[in-house]
């Protein structure tokens, strides 16, 4: 694979996709390898669960593989791939309305897995903050969450996020604004803590 990546390093994404459509069995693999880290990050931030993110990313790549001939070239290939990943995540979230839960231990005060010691306090605090943010994000609707993940967490511009989500930039701004307004009271305690 390394020699293949080196051999096709100068080939554009659009050319790789065209080669795939024309029957090149390795072109899509090179294209995916080139962008997998960023696609994974989008799926993981959107789904907030590694297993669900992996499933959504797999569904997205199967869809992209099969529908490559539908790419019209009106946007960058990376934009097209990101949009497919975001849509797969949103579809998966809509299908999985029921959230899995973990039972609390019988006696949480004496459970060693919940104990925090010395140097672990800061790490625990970071994980606790991340968990608070994840819970808050889970409480807003999927469209607002996707917009916030793309704009606030992944650093996409509003126009780029609109292209990925298949909606107008004004819709992305509105979703971000409403999502932030919903998150603010849920995360107010973080602002008070410093």
CSV table of C-alpha atoms in Angstrom, one decimal:
chain,number,residue,atom,x,y,z
A,1,UNK,CA,0.0,0.0,0.0
A,2,UNK,CA,2.9,2.4,0.8
A,3,UNK,CA,4.3,2.1,-2.7
A,4,UNK,CA,0.8,2.6,-4.2
A,5,UNK,CA,0.3,5.7,-2.1
A,6,UNK,CA,3.7,7.0,-3.3
A,7,UNK,CA,2.9,6.1,-6.9
A,8,UNK,CA,-0.4,7.9,-6.8
A,9,UNK,CA,0.6,10.8,-4.5
A,10,UNK,CA,0.4,13.4,-7.3
A,11,UNK,CA,-2.9,12.2,-8.6
A,12,UNK,CA,-5.8,14.6,-7.6
A,13,UNK,CA,-8.8,13.4,-5.6
A,14,UNK,CA,-11.0,14.0,-8.6
A,15,UNK,CA,-8.8,11.9,-10.8
A,16,UNK,CA,-8.7,9.1,-8.2
A,17,UNK,CA,-12.5,9.1,-8.1
A,18,UNK,CA,-12.7,9.1,-11.9
A,19,UNK,CA,-10.2,6.2,-12.0
A,20,UNK,CA,-12.4,4.3,-9.5
A,21,UNK,CA,-15.5,4.8,-11.6
A,22,UNK,CA,-13.5,3.6,-14.6
A,23,UNK,CA,-12.7,0.4,-12.8
A,24,UNK,CA,-9.3,1.0,-11.1
A,25,UNK,CA,-9.6,-1.3,-8.1
A,26,UNK,CA,-7.0,0.6,-6.0
A,27,UNK,CA,-8.0,4.2,-6.6
A,28,UNK,CA,-10.8,4.4,-4.0
A,29,UNK,CA,-8.5,2.8,-1.4
A,30,UNK,CA,-5.9,5.5,-2.0
A,31,UNK,CA,-8.5,8.2,-1.9
A,32,UNK,CA,-9.9,6.9,1.4
A,33,UNK,CA,-6.4,6.4,2.9
A,34,UNK,CA,-5.6,10.0,2.0
A,35,UNK,CA,-8.6,11.4,4.0
A,36,UNK,CA,-9.5,8.7,6.6
A,37,UNK,CA,-8.2,10.6,9.6
A,38,UNK,CA,-10.3,13.7,9.0
A,39,UNK,CA,-13.3,11.6,8.0
A,40,UNK,CA,-12.9,9.6,11.2
A,41,UNK,CA,-12.6,12.8,13.3
A,42,UNK,CA,-15.9,14.1,11.8
A,43,UNK,CA,-17.7,10.8,12.4
A,44,UNK,CA,-16.4,10.5,16.0
A,45,UNK,CA,-17.2,14.0,17.0
A,46,UNK,CA,-20.7,13.7,15.4
A,47,UNK,CA,-21.5,10.3,16.9
A,48,UNK,CA,-19.6,10.6,20.2
A,49,UNK,CA,-19.2,6.9,20.4
A,50,UNK,CA,-16.2,5.1,18.7
A,51,UNK,CA,-18.3,2.0,17.7
A,52,UNK,CA,-21.1,4.0,16.3
A,53,UNK,CA,-18.7,6.3,14.5
A,54,UNK,CA,-16.9,3.4,13.0
A,55,UNK,CA,-20.1,1.9,11.8
A,56,UNK,CA,-21.3,5.2,10.3
A,57,UNK,CA,-17.9,5.8,8.6
A,58,UNK,CA,-18.1,2.3,7.1
A,59,UNK,CA,-21.6,2.9,5.9
A,60,UNK,CA,-20.5,6.2,4.4
A,61,UNK,CA,-17.5,4.7,2.6
A,62,UNK,CA,-19.6,1.9,1.2
A,63,UNK,CA,-22.1,4.5,0.0
A,64,UNK,CA,-19.3,6.6,-1.6
A,65,UNK,CA,-17.8,3.6,-3.2
A,66,UNK,CA,-21.1,2.6,-4.8
A,67,UNK,CA,-22.2,6.1,-5.7
A,68,UNK,CA,-18.9,7.5,-7.0
A,69,UNK,CA,-20.4,7.9,-10.4
A,70,UNK,CA,-22.9,10.4,-9.0
A,71,UNK,CA,-20.1,12.8,-8.1
A,72,UNK,CA,-20.7,15.8,-10.4
A,73,UNK,CA,-17.6,17.8,-9.6
A,74,UNK,CA,-19.5,20.9,-8.4
A,75,UNK,CA,-17.6,20.7,-5.0
A,76,UNK,CA,-14.3,19.2,-4.0
A,77,UNK,CA,-14.1,15.4,-3.5
A,78,UNK,CA,-13.3,16.0,0.1
A,79,UNK,CA,-16.4,18.1,0.6
A,80,UNK,CA,-18.5,15.3,-1.1
A,81,UNK,CA,-16.9,12.6,1.2
A,82,UNK,CA,-17.5,14.7,4.3
A,83,UNK,CA,-21.1,15.3,3.4
A,84,UNK,CA,-21.6,11.5,2.9
A,85,UNK,CA,-20.0,10.9,6.3
A,86,UNK,CA,-22.1,13.5,8.1
A,87,UNK,CA,-25.3,12.2,6.4
A,88,UNK,CA,-24.5,8.7,7.4
A,89,UNK,CA,-24.0,9.8,11.0
A,90,UNK,CA,-27.2,11.8,11.1
A,91,UNK,CA,-29.1,8.8,9.6
A,92,UNK,CA,-27.6,6.5,12.2
A,93,UNK,CA,-28.5,8.9,15.0
A,94,UNK,CA,-32.1,9.1,13.8
A,95,UNK,CA,-32.3,5.3,13.7
A,96,UNK,CA,-30.7,4.9,17.1
A,97,UNK,CA,-33.0,7.0,19.2
A,98,UNK,CA,-32.6,4.7,22.2
A,99,UNK,CA,-29.4,5.4,24.1
A,100,UNK,CA,-27.4,2.6,25.8
A,101,UNK,CA,-26.9,3.0,29.6
A,102,UNK,CA,-24.5,1.5,32.0
A,103,UNK,CA,-25.6,0.4,35.4
A,104,UNK,CA,-24.2,2.1,38.5
A,105,UNK,CA,-22.1,0.0,40.8
A,106,UNK,CA,-23.9,-1.3,43.9
A,107,UNK,CA,-21.9,1.0,46.2
A,108,UNK,CA,-20.4,3.9,44.2
A,109,UNK,CA,-18.6,5.3,47.3
A,110,UNK,CA,-16.4,2.2,47.5
A,111,UNK,CA,-16.0,1.3,43.9
A,112,UNK,CA,-12.3,1.5,42.9
A,113,UNK,CA,-13.1,2.4,39.3
A,114,UNK,CA,-14.7,5.6,40.5
A,115,UNK,CA,-12.0,6.5,43.0
A,116,UNK,CA,-9.7,9.5,42.1
A,117,UNK,CA,-6.3,9.9,43.5
A,118,UNK,CA,-3.7,12.7,43.5
A,119,UNK,CA,-2.3,13.2,40.0
A,120,UNK,CA,-5.4,11.7,38.4
A,121,UNK,CA,-7.6,14.6,39.6
A,122,UNK,CA,-6.8,16.9,36.6
A,123,UNK,CA,-7.3,14.0,34.1
A,124,UNK,CA,-10.6,13.1,35.8
A,125,UNK,CA,-11.6,16.8,35.6
A,126,UNK,CA,-10.9,16.8,31.8
A,127,UNK,CA,-12.8,13.6,31.3
A,128,UNK,CA,-15.6,14.9,33.4
A,129,UNK,CA,-15.7,18.1,31.3
A,130,UNK,CA,-15.7,16.1,28.1
A,131,UNK,CA,-18.5,13.9,29.5
A,132,UNK,CA,-20.5,17.0,30.4
A,133,UNK,CA,-20.1,18.4,26.9
A,134,UNK,CA,-21.0,15.1,25.3
A,135,UNK,CA,-24.2,14.8,27.4
A,136,UNK,CA,-25.1,18.4,26.6
A,137,UNK,CA,-24.5,17.8,22.8
A,138,UNK,CA,-26.6,14.6,23.1
A,139,UNK,CA,-29.6,16.7,24.4
A,140,UNK,CA,-29.8,18.9,21.3
A,141,UNK,CA,-31.3,17.8,18.0
A,142,UNK,CA,-29.0,16.0,15.5
A,143,UNK,CA,-29.1,18.9,12.9
A,144,UNK,CA,-27.9,21.4,15.5
A,145,UNK,CA,-25.3,19.0,16.8
A,146,UNK,CA,-23.9,18.3,13.3
A,147,UNK,CA,-23.6,22.1,12.6
A,148,UNK,CA,-21.9,22.8,15.9
A,149,UNK,CA,-19.5,19.9,15.5
A,150,UNK,CA,-18.5,21.0,12.0
A,151,UNK,CA,-18.2,24.7,12.8
A,152,UNK,CA,-17.1,24.9,16.4
A,153,UNK,CA,-15.2,21.6,16.9
A,154,UNK,CA,-13.8,20.8,13.4
A,155,UNK,CA,-13.2,24.4,12.4
A,156,UNK,CA,-15.1,24.5,9.1
A,157,UNK,CA,-16.4,27.8,7.9
A,158,UNK,CA,-20.2,28.3,7.8
A,159,UNK,CA,-20.1,28.0,4.0
A,160,UNK,CA,-18.1,24.7,4.1
A,161,UNK,CA,-20.4,23.3,6.8
A,162,UNK,CA,-23.4,24.3,4.6
A,163,UNK,CA,-22.0,22.4,1.7
A,164,UNK,CA,-21.3,19.4,3.8
A,165,UNK,CA,-24.8,19.4,5.3
A,166,UNK,CA,-26.5,20.2,2.0
A,167,UNK,CA,-28.3,23.3,3.3
A,168,UNK,CA,-28.0,27.1,3.1
A,169,UNK,CA,-25.3,29.0,5.1
A,170,UNK,CA,-28.1,30.8,6.9
A,171,UNK,CA,-29.5,27.5,8.1
A,172,UNK,CA,-26.1,26.5,9.5
A,173,UNK,CA,-25.8,29.9,11.3
A,174,UNK,CA,-29.3,29.4,12.7
A,175,UNK,CA,-28.6,25.8,13.8
A,176,UNK,CA,-25.4,26.9,15.5
A,177,UNK,CA,-27.0,29.8,17.2
A,178,UNK,CA,-29.9,27.7,18.5
A,179,UNK,CA,-27.6,24.9,19.5
A,180,UNK,CA,-25.3,27.2,21.4
A,181,UNK,CA,-28.4,28.8,23.1
A,182,UNK,CA,-29.5,25.3,24.2
A,183,UNK,CA,-26.0,24.3,25.3
A,184,UNK,CA,-25.3,27.5,27.3
A,185,UNK,CA,-27.5,26.7,30.4
A,186,UNK,CA,-26.5,23.0,30.3
A,187,UNK,CA,-22.8,24.0,30.4
A,188,UNK,CA,-23.0,27.1,32.6
A,189,UNK,CA,-21.4,25.2,35.5
A,190,UNK,CA,-18.2,24.9,33.4
A,191,UNK,CA,-17.9,28.7,33.0
A,192,UNK,CA,-18.5,29.1,36.8
A,193,UNK,CA,-15.7,26.6,37.5
A,194,UNK,CA,-13.2,28.6,35.7
